[in-house]
Coordinates of C-alpha atoms and ligand atoms in Angstrom, one line a residue:
M1 CA 71.9 46.6 192.6
I2 CA 74.4 48.0 190.2
K3 CA 75.8 51.3 191.4
L4 CA 77.2 53.4 188.6
L5 CA 80.1 55.5 189.7
G6 CA 80.4 58.8 188.0
K7 CA 83.4 59.5 185.8
M8 CA 84.5 55.9 185.8
F9 CA 84.1 55.5 182.0
G10 CA 85.3 52.1 180.8
Q11 CA 86.3 50.8 184.2
V12 CA 85.5 47.3 185.4
F13 CA 84.6 46.7 189.0
R14 CA 82.6 44.2 191.1
N15 CA 79.0 44.9 192.2
Q16 CA 77.5 43.9 195.5
Q17 CA 76.7 40.4 194.2
G18 CA 80.3 40.0 193.1
A19 CA 79.6 40.1 189.4
R20 CA 82.0 42.0 187.1
V21 CA 80.4 45.2 185.8
V22 CA 81.7 47.6 183.2
V23 CA 80.8 51.3 183.6
H24 CA 79.7 52.3 180.2
A25 CA 79.2 56.0 180.9
S26 CA 79.6 58.4 183.7
E27 CA 76.4 59.9 184.9
T28 CA 77.3 63.5 184.3
C29 CA 79.4 65.3 181.7
A30 CA 83.0 65.6 183.0
E31 CA 83.2 69.1 181.5
C32 CA 80.0 70.9 182.3
G33 CA 78.3 68.6 184.8
S34 CA 75.1 68.1 182.8
L35 CA 73.3 64.8 183.1
L36 CA 74.2 62.6 180.1
A37 CA 71.4 61.6 177.8
Q38 CA 70.7 59.3 174.9
A39 CA 69.0 60.2 171.7
A40 CA 65.2 59.6 171.9
D41 CA 65.2 57.3 168.9
A42 CA 68.4 55.4 169.9
K43 CA 68.5 51.8 170.8
P44 CA 69.3 52.0 174.6
L45 CA 71.9 49.2 174.7
N46 CA 74.4 50.5 172.1
A47 CA 73.7 54.2 171.9
L48 CA 76.2 56.7 173.1
W49 CA 75.5 58.7 176.2
L50 CA 76.0 62.3 175.3
C51 CA 76.0 65.6 177.0
P52 CA 72.8 67.4 176.0
N53 CA 74.1 70.9 176.8
P54 CA 74.7 72.8 173.5
D55 CA 77.0 75.3 175.2
C56 CA 79.2 72.7 176.8
P57 CA 82.8 73.2 175.6
A58 CA 83.1 69.5 175.0
Q59 CA 80.1 69.6 172.7
V60 CA 81.4 72.7 170.9
R61 CA 84.7 70.9 170.3
R62 CA 83.0 67.7 169.2
G63 CA 80.8 69.7 166.7
L64 CA 83.8 71.5 165.3
V65 CA 85.9 68.3 164.9
H66 CA 83.0 66.7 163.1
W67 CA 82.6 69.7 160.8
C68 CA 86.3 69.6 159.9
S69 CA 86.4 65.8 159.5
P70 CA 87.2 64.3 156.0
A71 CA 83.7 62.7 155.9
A72 CA 82.1 66.2 156.4
M73 CA 83.8 69.5 155.3
D74 CA 87.3 67.9 155.0
I75 CA 89.2 70.8 156.6
A76 CA 92.8 69.4 156.9
G77 CA 94.4 70.3 160.2
G78 CA 91.1 70.7 162.1
D79 CA 91.8 68.0 164.5
E80 CA 91.0 67.7 168.2
K81 CA 94.2 69.4 169.3
L82 CA 93.8 72.5 167.1
V83 CA 90.0 72.7 167.8
A84 CA 90.7 72.5 171.6
L85 CA 93.1 75.5 171.2
L86 CA 90.6 77.5 169.2
V87 CA 87.8 76.9 171.6
G88 CA 89.9 77.2 174.7
R89 CA 91.2 80.6 173.6
G90 CA 87.7 81.8 172.7
L91 CA 88.5 82.2 169.0
V92 CA 85.8 79.9 167.8
R93 CA 82.4 79.1 169.5
D94 CA 80.7 77.4 166.6
V95 CA 81.4 76.3 163.0
A96 CA 80.5 79.6 161.4
E97 CA 83.2 81.3 163.4
L98 CA 85.9 79.2 161.6
Y99 CA 85.2 81.4 158.6
R100 CA 86.2 84.5 160.5
L101 CA 89.6 83.3 161.6
R102 CA 92.6 85.2 160.3
V103 CA 96.0 83.8 159.5
K104 CA 97.6 86.2 162.0
E105 CA 95.4 84.8 164.8
L106 CA 96.2 81.2 163.8
A107 CA 100.0 81.8 163.5
A108 CA 100.0 83.1 167.1
L109 CA 98.8 79.8 168.5
P110 CA 101.3 77.4 170.2
G111 CA 102.4 74.7 167.8
L112 CA 101.6 76.7 164.7
N113 CA 103.7 78.9 162.5
Q114 CA 103.1 81.2 159.5
D115 CA 103.1 78.2 157.1
S116 CA 100.8 75.9 159.1
A117 CA 98.5 78.8 159.9
Q118 CA 98.2 79.7 156.2
K119 CA 97.6 76.0 155.3
F120 CA 94.7 75.7 157.8
F121 CA 93.3 79.1 156.7
D122 CA 93.4 77.9 153.0
A123 CA 91.7 74.6 154.0
I124 CA 88.9 76.5 155.7
T125 CA 88.5 78.8 152.6
A126 CA 88.5 75.7 150.3
S127 CA 85.7 74.1 152.4
M128 CA 83.3 76.9 151.4
K129 CA 83.0 75.2 148.0
R130 CA 82.2 71.7 149.3
E131 CA 79.0 70.0 148.2
A132 CA 75.9 71.1 150.1
W133 CA 75.3 67.6 151.6
R134 CA 78.6 67.9 153.4
V135 CA 77.4 71.1 155.0
L136 CA 74.2 69.5 156.0
F137 CA 76.0 66.4 157.4
G138 CA 78.6 68.7 159.1
L139 CA 75.9 70.4 161.1
G140 CA 75.6 67.2 163.2
I141 CA 71.8 67.0 163.2
P142 CA 70.7 63.9 165.0
S143 CA 69.8 61.0 162.6
I144 CA 71.2 62.9 159.6
G145 CA 74.3 61.0 158.6
A146 CA 76.1 61.4 155.3
V147 CA 73.7 59.1 153.4
E148 CA 70.6 61.0 154.8
A149 CA 72.2 64.3 153.9
Q150 CA 72.9 63.2 150.4
L151 CA 69.3 62.0 150.0
F152 CA 67.9 65.3 151.2
C153 CA 70.1 67.2 148.8
R154 CA 68.9 65.1 145.9
H155 CA 65.4 66.4 146.6
F156 CA 66.2 70.1 146.8
A157 CA 68.1 72.7 144.7
T158 CA 69.3 74.5 147.8
L159 CA 69.7 74.0 151.6
D160 CA 67.4 77.0 152.0
A161 CA 64.6 75.2 150.1
L162 CA 65.2 72.1 152.3
F163 CA 65.0 74.0 155.5
A164 CA 61.9 75.9 154.4
T165 CA 60.0 72.6 153.9
G166 CA 57.8 71.4 156.7
R167 CA 57.9 67.9 158.4
E168 CA 54.8 66.6 156.7
R169 CA 56.1 67.4 153.2
L170 CA 59.5 66.1 153.9
M171 CA 58.1 62.8 155.1
K172 CA 56.4 62.3 151.7
L173 CA 59.7 62.4 149.9
T174 CA 61.2 59.1 148.7
G175 CA 63.5 57.6 151.2
V176 CA 62.9 60.2 153.9
T177 CA 61.8 58.6 157.2
K178 CA 59.6 60.2 159.9
I179 CA 62.6 60.3 162.2
M180 CA 64.8 62.1 159.6
A181 CA 62.1 64.6 158.8
G182 CA 61.3 65.2 162.5
S183 CA 64.9 65.6 163.5
L184 CA 65.6 68.1 160.7
T185 CA 62.6 70.3 161.3
H186 CA 63.1 70.1 165.1
W187 CA 66.8 71.1 164.7
H188 CA 65.9 74.0 162.4
G189 CA 63.1 75.1 164.7
D190 CA 65.7 76.2 167.3
P191 CA 66.4 79.9 166.7
V192 CA 70.1 79.4 167.5
N193 CA 70.5 76.8 164.8
R194 CA 68.5 78.9 162.3
K195 CA 70.8 81.8 162.9
L196 CA 73.8 79.5 162.5
V197 CA 72.5 78.4 159.1
R198 CA 72.0 82.1 158.0
R199 CA 75.5 83.0 159.2
L200 CA 77.1 80.2 157.3
E201 CA 75.3 81.2 154.1
K202 CA 76.4 84.8 154.6
M203 CA 80.0 83.7 155.0
G204 CA 79.8 82.2 151.6
V205 CA 79.5 78.5 152.4
N206 CA 77.9 76.7 149.5
F207 CA 74.2 76.0 149.9
K208 CA 73.6 74.9 146.4
C209 CA 72.9 71.1 146.1
A210 CA 74.7 69.7 143.0
Q211 CA 72.5 68.6 140.2
E212 CA 73.6 65.0 139.4
Ligands
ZN301 ZN1 78.8 68.9 178.9

């Protein structure tokens, strides 16, 4: 029997039969101790094992790095190092809080100065005008990649209109799968996520889907 040793990610060892075994995932999140889980619709062999706790600092950081990534909101400077500082100091707990940061707060962080703080602040401000599909993709909703986000945005004038649409109606749209529709409505069904969407809109992040 293969015995998985926690926190031995990527290590190779021999099992009781002497066969070489690679530990693909630790059993629990190294940061918050939650049991790792795979997405329900994922193929078990190649899917990532992820921490399911939304309040886990590792998940918060991962969500922020994804939001800032060039493929999503393209906020230059929002890399793992800076995000870890922002979360570690309690300055940012979710993506909406990025839009409340002040240059003064940023400039006081180790490794930053007035110039780099201003640059990061300007990049955050500029991201408010990004296409709405980037916002949708940036939210990190399971099964909603960049392609799926673009597809949803072609069907709706605003993200509000998209989020106000039920699963059954979404499934009838061209190109929208049952998994995509279910994932989106399930995500938006969580009051915490609904509130996050409202806060982002209030901050002035673009929710208008471009008419192509
Ligand atoms: Zn965790």
